[in-house]
């Protein structure tokens, strides 16, 4: 007989657990799900291609990691933009992505892409415009470097919209492409490349020469035309002021300039000498045949050549002849010049 005052707890029957086979099923489903997730993550993090595709992506300033991931995915460089964005956030690199043009191949791992973006490893093509090069020489240079086709570049040099935009009175941009080193985005158009060089010229000219050239009563076009001739003639840079003085002295006396590089402009590159046939050619630029300056520059002069025209040497020379070492002998009279021609050209003296 039980005691009704007893305080011992009443035993509770144990709750029956799931059968053993049910537990195994749950574990199996969980494991299979984790396996699928793992496979998905692994595949989603793999490069989408075999490296045969190259793409250029331009990241704009302030672009979010999500925006950049969308650009990469659209270009076929990512399998999962979501995972790329998550990777950037978890590693604290979302705000470290730098703007600029980037070149990627479709076999790059997402981690490689993110590292390149964070390090700012932008891709550019670099080329230099040599002092004195004409648009024809530049076209050859850019085509050889596979930056832009020769015909496309020359067409851009005649682009009427560019000529109007930069207030260039000639038929081409000759003379206004500033000699310097340029970095451009791979795949840039010829018009973009020409505009870049024109802007650089405008900056340099405004800073250094605009006021001086006005005081000398040169138009900008006349100044560049004469400077381009000085640049082509001056193998030795220190002779630029003397050569400029010769041309200016001849202009004052209304003598023909008789500059060798003008005789072949537009026909071939000037190689340091011209033939009797060259100087007889009837072209608008041939200063053996025309009086005064040619209609425009025959190359793209350096700042030093422009400065030489604005500050020529204080000499009365009217002639010069090339010596074997590339420097020149300067003369004031025709008699003296003819003697120099005999000595340096015919006899090969140095």
PDB file of N, CA and C in Angstrom, residues 8-105:
ATOM      1  N   UNK A   8       8.508  11.488  -3.408  1.00  0.00           N
ATOM      2  CA  UNK A   8       9.343  10.986  -4.491  1.00  0.00           C
ATOM      3  C   UNK A   8       8.639  11.215  -5.822  1.00  0.00           C
ATOM      4  N   UNK A   9       9.407  11.638  -6.872  1.00  0.00           N
ATOM      5  CA  UNK A   9       8.794  11.912  -8.199  1.00  0.00           C
ATOM      6  C   UNK A   9       8.299  10.647  -8.836  1.00  0.00           C
ATOM      7  N   UNK A  10       7.268  10.858  -9.603  1.00  0.00           N
ATOM      8  CA  UNK A  10       6.712   9.720 -10.339  1.00  0.00           C
ATOM      9  C   UNK A  10       7.582   9.439 -11.536  1.00  0.00           C
ATOM     10  N   UNK A  11       7.990   8.218 -11.706  1.00  0.00           N
ATOM     11  CA  UNK A  11       8.862   7.905 -12.859  1.00  0.00           C
ATOM     12  C   UNK A  11       8.180   8.274 -14.167  1.00  0.00           C
ATOM     13  N   UNK A  12       9.013   8.843 -15.134  1.00  0.00           N
ATOM     14  CA  UNK A  12       8.493   9.206 -16.457  1.00  0.00           C
ATOM     15  C   UNK A  12       9.035   8.226 -17.461  1.00  0.00           C
ATOM     16  N   UNK A  13       8.184   7.783 -18.322  1.00  0.00           N
ATOM     17  CA  UNK A  13       8.602   6.805 -19.329  1.00  0.00           C
ATOM     18  C   UNK A  13       9.495   7.487 -20.351  1.00  0.00           C
ATOM     19  N   UNK A  14      10.601   6.910 -20.758  1.00  0.00           N
ATOM     20  CA  UNK A  14      11.489   7.522 -21.756  1.00  0.00           C
ATOM     21  C   UNK A  14      10.787   7.696 -23.093  1.00  0.00           C
ATOM     22  N   UNK A  15      11.187   8.849 -23.806  1.00  0.00           N
ATOM     23  CA  UNK A  15      10.614   9.120 -25.133  1.00  0.00           C
ATOM     24  C   UNK A  15      11.361   8.269 -26.139  1.00  0.00           C
ATOM     25  N   UNK A  16      10.625   7.633 -26.911  1.00  0.00           N
ATOM     26  CA  UNK A  16      11.252   6.757 -27.902  1.00  0.00           C
ATOM     27  C   UNK A  16      11.931   7.585 -28.972  1.00  0.00           C
ATOM     28  N   UNK A  17      13.216   7.390 -29.320  1.00  0.00           N
ATOM     29  CA  UNK A  17      13.952   8.099 -30.384  1.00  0.00           C
ATOM     30  C   UNK A  17      13.626   7.529 -31.728  1.00  0.00           C
ATOM     31  N   UNK A  18      14.115   8.214 -32.789  1.00  0.00           N
ATOM     32  CA  UNK A  18      13.847   7.710 -34.131  1.00  0.00           C
ATOM     33  C   UNK A  18      14.572   6.402 -34.336  1.00  0.00           C
ATOM     34  N   UNK A  19      14.047   5.604 -35.150  1.00  0.00           N
ATOM     35  CA  UNK A  19      14.719   4.338 -35.449  1.00  0.00           C
ATOM     36  C   UNK A  19      16.123   4.601 -35.978  1.00  0.00           C
ATOM     37  N   UNK A  20      16.998   3.677 -35.845  1.00  0.00           N
ATOM     38  CA  UNK A  20      18.392   3.848 -36.248  1.00  0.00           C
ATOM     39  C   UNK A  20      18.515   4.137 -37.737  1.00  0.00           C
ATOM     40  N   UNK A  21      17.705   3.486 -38.534  1.00  0.00           N
ATOM     41  CA  UNK A  21      17.801   3.671 -39.992  1.00  0.00           C
ATOM     42  C   UNK A  21      17.368   5.081 -40.378  1.00  0.00           C
ATOM     43  N   UNK A  22      16.468   5.683 -39.553  1.00  0.00           N
ATOM     44  CA  UNK A  22      16.035   7.068 -39.843  1.00  0.00           C
ATOM     45  C   UNK A  22      17.170   8.045 -39.570  1.00  0.00           C
ATOM     46  N   UNK A  23      17.935   7.804 -38.480  1.00  0.00           N
ATOM     47  CA  UNK A  23      19.087   8.670 -38.173  1.00  0.00           C
ATOM     48  C   UNK A  23      20.116   8.604 -39.290  1.00  0.00           C
ATOM     49  N   UNK A  24      20.359   7.410 -39.757  1.00  0.00           N
ATOM     50  CA  UNK A  24      21.323   7.251 -40.845  1.00  0.00           C
ATOM     51  C   UNK A  24      20.885   8.008 -42.093  1.00  0.00           C
ATOM     52  N   UNK A  25      19.582   8.018 -42.351  1.00  0.00           N
ATOM     53  CA  UNK A  25      19.046   8.704 -43.528  1.00  0.00           C
ATOM     54  C   UNK A  25      19.268  10.214 -43.421  1.00  0.00           C
ATOM     55  N   UNK A  26      19.013  10.742 -42.211  1.00  0.00           N
ATOM     56  CA  UNK A  26      19.191  12.187 -42.001  1.00  0.00           C
ATOM     57  C   UNK A  26      20.652  12.588 -42.197  1.00  0.00           C
ATOM     58  N   UNK A  27      21.540  11.763 -41.568  1.00  0.00           N
ATOM     59  CA  UNK A  27      22.969  12.046 -41.728  1.00  0.00           C
ATOM     60  C   UNK A  27      23.396  11.937 -43.191  1.00  0.00           C
ATOM     61  N   UNK A  28      22.822  10.999 -43.894  1.00  0.00           N
ATOM     62  CA  UNK A  28      23.167  10.797 -45.301  1.00  0.00           C
ATOM     63  C   UNK A  28      22.741  11.981 -46.160  1.00  0.00           C
ATOM     64  N   UNK A  29      21.499  12.465 -45.897  1.00  0.00           N
ATOM     65  CA  UNK A  29      20.999  13.610 -46.653  1.00  0.00           C
ATOM     66  C   UNK A  29      21.852  14.853 -46.379  1.00  0.00           C
ATOM     67  N   UNK A  30      22.189  15.068 -45.079  1.00  0.00           N
ATOM     68  CA  UNK A  30      23.014  16.219 -44.697  1.00  0.00           C
ATOM     69  C   UNK A  30      24.388  16.144 -45.359  1.00  0.00           C
ATOM     70  N   UNK A  31      24.958  14.926 -45.321  1.00  0.00           N
ATOM     71  CA  UNK A  31      26.279  14.764 -45.923  1.00  0.00           C
ATOM     72  C   UNK A  31      26.256  14.985 -47.421  1.00  0.00           C
ATOM     73  N   UNK A  32      25.200  14.455 -48.064  1.00  0.00           N
ATOM     74  CA  UNK A  32      25.090  14.616 -49.520  1.00  0.00           C
ATOM     75  C   UNK A  32      24.894  16.093 -49.883  1.00  0.00           C
ATOM     76  N   UNK A  33      24.115  16.799 -49.049  1.00  0.00           N
ATOM     77  CA  UNK A  33      23.889  18.229 -49.289  1.00  0.00           C
ATOM     78  C   UNK A  33      25.193  19.007 -49.173  1.00  0.00           C
ATOM     79  N   UNK A  34      25.957  18.669 -48.122  1.00  0.00           N
ATOM     80  CA  UNK A  34      27.254  19.343 -47.952  1.00  0.00           C
ATOM     81  C   UNK A  34      28.177  19.037 -49.124  1.00  0.00           C
ATOM     82  N   UNK A  35      28.108  17.808 -49.609  1.00  0.00           N
ATOM     83  CA  UNK A  35      28.933  17.430 -50.759  1.00  0.00           C
ATOM     84  C   UNK A  35      28.548  18.230 -51.992  1.00  0.00           C
ATOM     85  N   UNK A  36      27.226  18.368 -52.210  1.00  0.00           N
ATOM     86  CA  UNK A  36      26.756  19.156 -53.355  1.00  0.00           C
ATOM     87  C   UNK A  36      27.182  20.612 -53.244  1.00  0.00           C
ATOM     88  N   UNK A  37      27.052  21.148 -52.011  1.00  0.00           N
ATOM     89  CA  UNK A  37      27.456  22.548 -51.795  1.00  0.00           C
ATOM     90  C   UNK A  37      28.950  22.706 -52.064  1.00  0.00           C
ATOM     91  N   UNK A  38      29.723  21.717 -51.573  1.00  0.00           N
ATOM     92  CA  UNK A  38      31.170  21.767 -51.791  1.00  0.00           C
ATOM     93  C   UNK A  38      31.527  21.718 -53.262  1.00  0.00           C
ATOM     94  N   UNK A  39      30.853  20.811 -53.978  1.00  0.00           N
ATOM     95  CA  UNK A  39      31.103  20.705 -55.424  1.00  0.00           C
ATOM     96  C   UNK A  39      30.732  22.008 -56.131  1.00  0.00           C
ATOM     97  N   UNK A  40      29.574  22.565 -55.731  1.00  0.00           N
ATOM     98  CA  UNK A  40      29.127  23.834 -56.341  1.00  0.00           C
ATOM     99  C   UNK A  40      30.141  24.948 -56.093  1.00  0.00           C
ATOM    100  N   UNK A  41      30.591  25.052 -54.819  1.00  0.00           N
ATOM    101  CA  UNK A  41      31.556  26.108 -54.488  1.00  0.00           C
ATOM    102  C   UNK A  41      32.857  25.917 -55.247  1.00  0.00           C
ATOM    103  N   UNK A  42      33.273  24.655 -55.353  1.00  0.00           N
ATOM    104  CA  UNK A  42      34.511  24.369 -56.063  1.00  0.00           C
ATOM    105  C   UNK A  42      34.394  24.755 -57.534  1.00  0.00           C
ATOM    106  N   UNK A  43      33.285  24.347 -58.150  1.00  0.00           N
ATOM    107  CA  UNK A  43      33.081  24.660 -59.570  1.00  0.00           C
ATOM    108  C   UNK A  43      32.886  26.158 -59.795  1.00  0.00           C
ATOM    109  N   UNK A  44      32.155  26.794 -58.882  1.00  0.00           N
ATOM    110  CA  UNK A  44      31.884  28.223 -59.032  1.00  0.00           C
ATOM    111  C   UNK A  44      33.139  29.061 -58.897  1.00  0.00           C
ATOM    112  N   UNK A  45      34.135  28.513 -58.173  1.00  0.00           N
ATOM    113  CA  UNK A  45      35.380  29.236 -57.974  1.00  0.00           C
ATOM    114  C   UNK A  45      36.432  28.906 -59.022  1.00  0.00           C
ATOM    115  N   UNK A  46      36.087  28.049 -59.969  1.00  0.00           N
ATOM    116  CA  UNK A  46      37.026  27.703 -61.026  1.00  0.00           C
ATOM    117  C   UNK A  46      36.952  28.733 -62.169  1.00  0.00           C
ATOM    118  N   UNK A  47      38.060  28.944 -62.866  1.00  0.00           N
ATOM    119  CA  UNK A  47      38.022  29.827 -64.041  1.00  0.00           C
ATOM    120  C   UNK A  47      37.047  29.301 -65.077  1.00  0.00           C
ATOM    121  N   UNK A  48      36.377  30.176 -65.788  1.00  0.00           N
ATOM    122  CA  UNK A  48      35.363  29.727 -66.738  1.00  0.00           C
ATOM    123  C   UNK A  48      35.906  29.273 -68.082  1.00  0.00           C
ATOM    124  N   UNK A  49      37.192  29.534 -68.370  1.00  0.00           N
ATOM    125  CA  UNK A  49      37.713  29.210 -69.692  1.00  0.00           C
ATOM    126  C   UNK A  49      39.102  28.616 -69.656  1.00  0.00           C
ATOM    127  N   UNK A  50      39.698  28.514 -70.849  1.00  0.00           N
ATOM    128  CA  UNK A  50      41.011  27.876 -70.980  1.00  0.00           C
ATOM    129  C   UNK A  50      42.119  28.880 -71.304  1.00  0.00           C
ATOM    130  N   UNK A  51      41.810  30.173 -71.176  1.00  0.00           N
ATOM    131  CA  UNK A  51      42.829  31.187 -71.399  1.00  0.00           C
ATOM    132  C   UNK A  51      42.897  31.720 -72.817  1.00  0.00           C
ATOM    133  N   UNK A  52      42.029  31.215 -73.687  1.00  0.00           N
ATOM    134  CA  UNK A  52      42.067  31.675 -75.080  1.00  0.00           C
ATOM    135  C   UNK A  52      41.381  33.024 -75.267  1.00  0.00           C
ATOM    136  N   UNK A  53      40.531  33.393 -74.297  1.00  0.00           N
ATOM    137  CA  UNK A  53      39.816  34.666 -74.393  1.00  0.00           C
ATOM    138  C   UNK A  53      40.478  35.722 -73.509  1.00  0.00           C
ATOM    139  N   UNK A  54      40.763  36.884 -74.091  1.00  0.00           N
ATOM    140  CA  UNK A  54      41.276  38.020 -73.343  1.00  0.00           C
ATOM    141  C   UNK A  54      40.216  39.112 -73.332  1.00  0.00           C
ATOM    142  N   UNK A  55      40.000  39.702 -72.186  1.00  0.00           N
ATOM    143  CA  UNK A  55      38.998  40.747 -72.074  1.00  0.00           C
ATOM    144  C   UNK A  55      39.582  41.942 -71.320  1.00  0.00           C
ATOM    145  N   UNK A  56      39.178  43.123 -71.741  1.00  0.00           N
ATOM    146  CA  UNK A  56      39.584  44.353 -71.063  1.00  0.00           C
ATOM    147  C   UNK A  56      38.385  44.891 -70.305  1.00  0.00           C
ATOM    148  N   UNK A  57      38.545  45.074 -69.011  1.00  0.00           N
ATOM    149  CA  UNK A  57      37.491  45.588 -68.141  1.00  0.00           C
ATOM    150  C   UNK A  57      37.959  46.921 -67.570  1.00  0.00           C
ATOM    151  N   UNK A  58      37.147  47.942 -67.730  1.00  0.00           N
ATOM    152  CA  UNK A  58      37.472  49.247 -67.158  1.00  0.00           C
ATOM    153  C   UNK A  58      36.644  49.458 -65.900  1.00  0.00           C
ATOM    154  N   UNK A  59      37.313  49.519 -64.769  1.00  0.00           N
ATOM    155  CA  UNK A  59      36.650  49.734 -63.485  1.00  0.00           C
ATOM    156  C   UNK A  59      36.554  51.233 -63.240  1.00  0.00           C
ATOM    157  N   UNK A  60      35.351  51.712 -63.058  1.00  0.00           N
ATOM    158  CA  UNK A  60      35.136  53.139 -62.838  1.00  0.00           C
ATOM    159  C   UNK A  60      35.434  53.519 -61.393  1.00  0.00           C
ATOM    160  N   UNK A  61      35.857  54.756 -61.157  1.00  0.00           N
ATOM    161  CA  UNK A  61      36.125  55.194 -59.781  1.00  0.00           C
ATOM    162  C   UNK A  61      34.890  55.022 -58.903  1.00  0.00           C
ATOM    163  N   UNK A  62      35.083  54.442 -57.718  1.00  0.00           N
ATOM    164  CA  UNK A  62      33.976  54.273 -56.786  1.00  0.00           C
ATOM    165  C   UNK A  62      33.096  53.069 -57.044  1.00  0.00           C
ATOM    166  N   UNK A  63      33.419  52.255 -58.041  1.00  0.00           N
ATOM    167  CA  UNK A  63      32.585  51.086 -58.348  1.00  0.00           C
ATOM    168  C   UNK A  63      32.644  50.083 -57.199  1.00  0.00           C
ATOM    169  N   UNK A  64      31.486  49.532 -56.827  1.00  0.00           N
ATOM    170  CA  UNK A  64      31.420  48.555 -55.730  1.00  0.00           C
ATOM    171  C   UNK A  64      31.935  47.200 -56.209  1.00  0.00           C
ATOM    172  N   UNK A  65      32.237  46.338 -55.237  1.00  0.00           N
ATOM    173  CA  UNK A  65      32.675  44.984 -55.580  1.00  0.00           C
ATOM    174  C   UNK A  65      31.578  44.246 -56.342  1.00  0.00           C
ATOM    175  N   UNK A  66      30.328  44.494 -55.962  1.00  0.00           N
ATOM    176  CA  UNK A  66      29.205  43.848 -56.647  1.00  0.00           C
ATOM    177  C   UNK A  66      29.118  44.300 -58.103  1.00  0.00           C
ATOM    178  N   UNK A  67      29.331  45.591 -58.343  1.00  0.00           N
ATOM    179  CA  UNK A  67      29.291  46.130 -59.696  1.00  0.00           C
ATOM    180  C   UNK A  67      30.422  45.545 -60.533  1.00  0.00           C
ATOM    181  N   UNK A  68      31.609  45.477 -59.953  1.00  0.00           N
ATOM    182  CA  UNK A  68      32.767  44.935 -60.664  1.00  0.00           C
ATOM    183  C   UNK A  68      32.549  43.452 -60.965  1.00  0.00           C
ATOM    184  N   UNK A  69      32.002  42.720 -59.993  1.00  0.00           N
ATOM    185  CA  UNK A  69      31.729  41.297 -60.197  1.00  0.00           C
ATOM    186  C   UNK A  69      30.753  41.096 -61.350  1.00  0.00           C
ATOM    187  N   UNK A  70      29.745  41.961 -61.444  1.00  0.00           N
ATOM    188  CA  UNK A  70      28.778  41.868 -62.540  1.00  0.00           C
ATOM    189  C   UNK A  70      29.465  42.102 -63.887  1.00  0.00           C
ATOM    190  N   UNK A  71      30.391  43.090 -63.937  1.00  0.00           N
ATOM    191  CA  UNK A  71      31.140  43.358 -65.177  1.00  0.00           C
ATOM    192  C   UNK A  71      31.960  42.130 -65.576  1.00  0.00           C
ATOM    193  N   UNK A  72      32.628  41.539 -64.603  1.00  0.00           N
ATOM    194  CA  UNK A  72      33.477  40.384 -64.872  1.00  0.00           C
ATOM    195  C   UNK A  72      32.657  39.189 -65.357  1.00  0.00           C
ATOM    196  N   UNK A  73      31.508  38.981 -64.721  1.00  0.00           N
ATOM    197  CA  UNK A  73      30.652  37.862 -65.112  1.00  0.00           C
ATOM    198  C   UNK A  73      30.098  38.071 -66.518  1.00  0.00           C
ATOM    199  N   UNK A  74      29.697  39.297 -66.809  1.00  0.00           N
ATOM    200  CA  UNK A  74      29.146  39.598 -68.138  1.00  0.00           C
ATOM    201  C   UNK A  74      30.196  39.386 -69.226  1.00  0.00           C
ATOM    202  N   UNK A  75      31.458  39.618 -68.881  1.00  0.00           N
ATOM    203  CA  UNK A  75      32.545  39.433 -69.849  1.00  0.00           C
ATOM    204  C   UNK A  75      33.002  37.977 -69.933  1.00  0.00           C
ATOM    205  N   UNK A  76      32.371  37.107 -69.148  1.00  0.00           N
ATOM    206  CA  UNK A  76      32.727  35.693 -69.194  1.00  0.00           C
ATOM    207  C   UNK A  76      33.975  35.348 -68.409  1.00  0.00           C
ATOM    208  N   UNK A  77      34.274  36.147 -67.372  1.00  0.00           N
ATOM    209  CA  UNK A  77      35.485  35.944 -66.577  1.00  0.00           C
ATOM    210  C   UNK A  77      35.203  35.333 -65.211  1.00  0.00           C
ATOM    211  N   UNK A  78      33.934  35.246 -64.823  1.00  0.00           N
ATOM    212  CA  UNK A  78      33.540  34.651 -63.540  1.00  0.00           C
ATOM    213  C   UNK A  78      32.371  33.700 -63.754  1.00  0.00           C
ATOM    214  N   UNK A  79      32.374  32.617 -62.966  1.00  0.00           N
ATOM    215  CA  UNK A  79      31.204  31.730 -62.967  1.00  0.00           C
ATOM    216  C   UNK A  79      30.137  32.244 -62.009  1.00  0.00           C
ATOM    217  N   UNK A  80      30.580  32.800 -60.882  1.00  0.00           N
ATOM    218  CA  UNK A  80      29.629  33.265 -59.869  1.00  0.00           C
ATOM    219  C   UNK A  80      30.017  34.647 -59.355  1.00  0.00           C
ATOM    220  N   UNK A  81      29.357  35.695 -59.810  1.00  0.00           N
ATOM    221  CA  UNK A  81      29.641  37.034 -59.294  1.00  0.00           C
ATOM    222  C   UNK A  81      29.310  37.150 -57.804  1.00  0.00           C
ATOM    223  N   UNK A  82      28.330  36.348 -57.339  1.00  0.00           N
ATOM    224  CA  UNK A  82      27.953  36.393 -55.925  1.00  0.00           C
ATOM    225  C   UNK A  82      29.108  35.925 -55.038  1.00  0.00           C
ATOM    226  N   UNK A  83      29.719  34.819 -55.418  1.00  0.00           N
ATOM    227  CA  UNK A  83      30.844  34.314 -54.637  1.00  0.00           C
ATOM    228  C   UNK A  83      32.038  35.264 -54.687  1.00  0.00           C
ATOM    229  N   UNK A  84      32.245  35.897 -55.822  1.00  0.00           N
ATOM    230  CA  UNK A  84      33.352  36.866 -55.946  1.00  0.00           C
ATOM    231  C   UNK A  84      33.115  38.038 -54.994  1.00  0.00           C
ATOM    232  N   UNK A  85      31.885  38.524 -54.978  1.00  0.00           N
ATOM    233  CA  UNK A  85      31.537  39.633 -54.082  1.00  0.00           C
ATOM    234  C   UNK A  85      31.707  39.225 -52.626  1.00  0.00           C
ATOM    235  N   UNK A  86      31.265  38.000 -52.309  1.00  0.00           N
ATOM    236  CA  UNK A  86      31.388  37.496 -50.940  1.00  0.00           C
ATOM    237  C   UNK A  86      32.861  37.369 -50.550  1.00  0.00           C
ATOM    238  N   UNK A  87      33.678  36.866 -51.479  1.00  0.00           N
ATOM    239  CA  UNK A  87      35.118  36.729 -51.217  1.00  0.00           C
ATOM    240  C   UNK A  87      35.736  38.093 -50.907  1.00  0.00           C
ATOM    241  N   UNK A  88      35.357  39.110 -51.707  1.00  0.00           N
ATOM    242  CA  UNK A  88      35.893  40.459 -51.496  1.00  0.00           C
ATOM    243  C   UNK A  88      35.495  41.005 -50.125  1.00  0.00           C
ATOM    244  N   UNK A  89      34.246  40.739 -49.708  1.00  0.00           N
ATOM    245  CA  UNK A  89      33.771  41.237 -48.411  1.00  0.00           C
ATOM    246  C   UNK A  89      34.438  40.505 -47.244  1.00  0.00           C
ATOM    247  N   UNK A  90      34.521  39.174 -47.340  1.00  0.00           N
ATOM    248  CA  UNK A  90      35.086  38.390 -46.247  1.00  0.00           C
ATOM    249  C   UNK A  90      36.569  38.667 -46.050  1.00  0.00           C
ATOM    250  N   UNK A  91      37.256  39.032 -47.109  1.00  0.00           N
ATOM    251  CA  UNK A  91      38.695  39.328 -46.999  1.00  0.00           C
ATOM    252  C   UNK A  91      38.955  40.813 -46.768  1.00  0.00           C
ATOM    253  N   UNK A  92      37.891  41.589 -46.621  1.00  0.00           N
ATOM    254  CA  UNK A  92      38.042  43.022 -46.347  1.00  0.00           C
ATOM    255  C   UNK A  92      38.597  43.827 -47.518  1.00  0.00           C
ATOM    256  N   UNK A  93      38.356  43.353 -48.747  1.00  0.00           N
ATOM    257  CA  UNK A  93      38.935  44.017 -49.912  1.00  0.00           C
ATOM    258  C   UNK A  93      37.910  44.717 -50.798  1.00  0.00           C
ATOM    259  N   UNK A  94      36.674  44.756 -50.344  1.00  0.00           N
ATOM    260  CA  UNK A  94      35.619  45.368 -51.166  1.00  0.00           C
ATOM    261  C   UNK A  94      35.929  46.810 -51.515  1.00  0.00           C
ATOM    262  N   UNK A  95      36.436  47.551 -50.530  1.00  0.00           N
ATOM    263  CA  UNK A  95      36.694  48.979 -50.746  1.00  0.00           C
ATOM    264  C   UNK A  95      38.095  49.247 -51.276  1.00  0.00           C
ATOM    265  N   UNK A  96      38.877  48.181 -51.520  1.00  0.00           N
ATOM    266  CA  UNK A  96      40.273  48.368 -51.946  1.00  0.00           C
ATOM    267  C   UNK A  96      40.457  48.218 -53.455  1.00  0.00           C
ATOM    268  N   UNK A  97      39.373  47.909 -54.164  1.00  0.00           N
ATOM    269  CA  UNK A  97      39.472  47.745 -55.623  1.00  0.00           C
ATOM    270  C   UNK A  97      39.745  49.104 -56.263  1.00  0.00           C
ATOM    271  N   UNK A  98      40.737  49.136 -57.139  1.00  0.00           N
ATOM    272  CA  UNK A  98      41.173  50.398 -57.745  1.00  0.00           C
ATOM    273  C   UNK A  98      40.647  50.538 -59.170  1.00  0.00           C
ATOM    274  N   UNK A  99      40.351  51.781 -59.524  1.00  0.00           N
ATOM    275  CA  UNK A  99      39.820  52.074 -60.854  1.00  0.00           C
ATOM    276  C   UNK A  99      40.915  51.958 -61.911  1.00  0.00           C
ATOM    277  N   UNK A 100      40.484  51.727 -63.150  1.00  0.00           N
ATOM    278  CA  UNK A 100      41.422  51.687 -64.266  1.00  0.00           C
ATOM    279  C   UNK A 100      41.101  50.567 -65.231  1.00  0.00           C
ATOM    280  N   UNK A 101      41.847  50.507 -66.332  1.00  0.00           N
ATOM    281  CA  UNK A 101      41.646  49.435 -67.319  1.00  0.00           C
ATOM    282  C   UNK A 101      42.461  48.192 -66.934  1.00  0.00           C
ATOM    283  N   UNK A 102      41.816  47.047 -66.965  1.00  0.00           N
ATOM    284  CA  UNK A 102      42.488  45.792 -66.625  1.00  0.00           C
ATOM    285  C   UNK A 102      42.293  44.791 -67.752  1.00  0.00           C
ATOM    286  N   UNK A 103      43.317  44.005 -67.978  1.00  0.00           N
ATOM    287  CA  UNK A 103      43.219  42.944 -68.978  1.00  0.00           C
ATOM    288  C   UNK A 103      43.267  41.591 -68.268  1.00  0.00           C
ATOM    289  N   UNK A 104      42.255  40.765 -68.535  1.00  0.00           N
ATOM    290  CA  UNK A 104      42.172  39.451 -67.904  1.00  0.00           C
ATOM    291  C   UNK A 104      42.023  38.382 -68.983  1.00  0.00           C
ATOM    292  N   UNK A 105      42.428  37.172 -68.640  1.00  0.00           N
ATOM    293  CA  UNK A 105      42.134  36.012 -69.477  1.00  0.00           C
ATOM    294  C   UNK A 105      41.122  35.146 -68.744  1.00  0.00           C
TER     295      UNK A 105
END
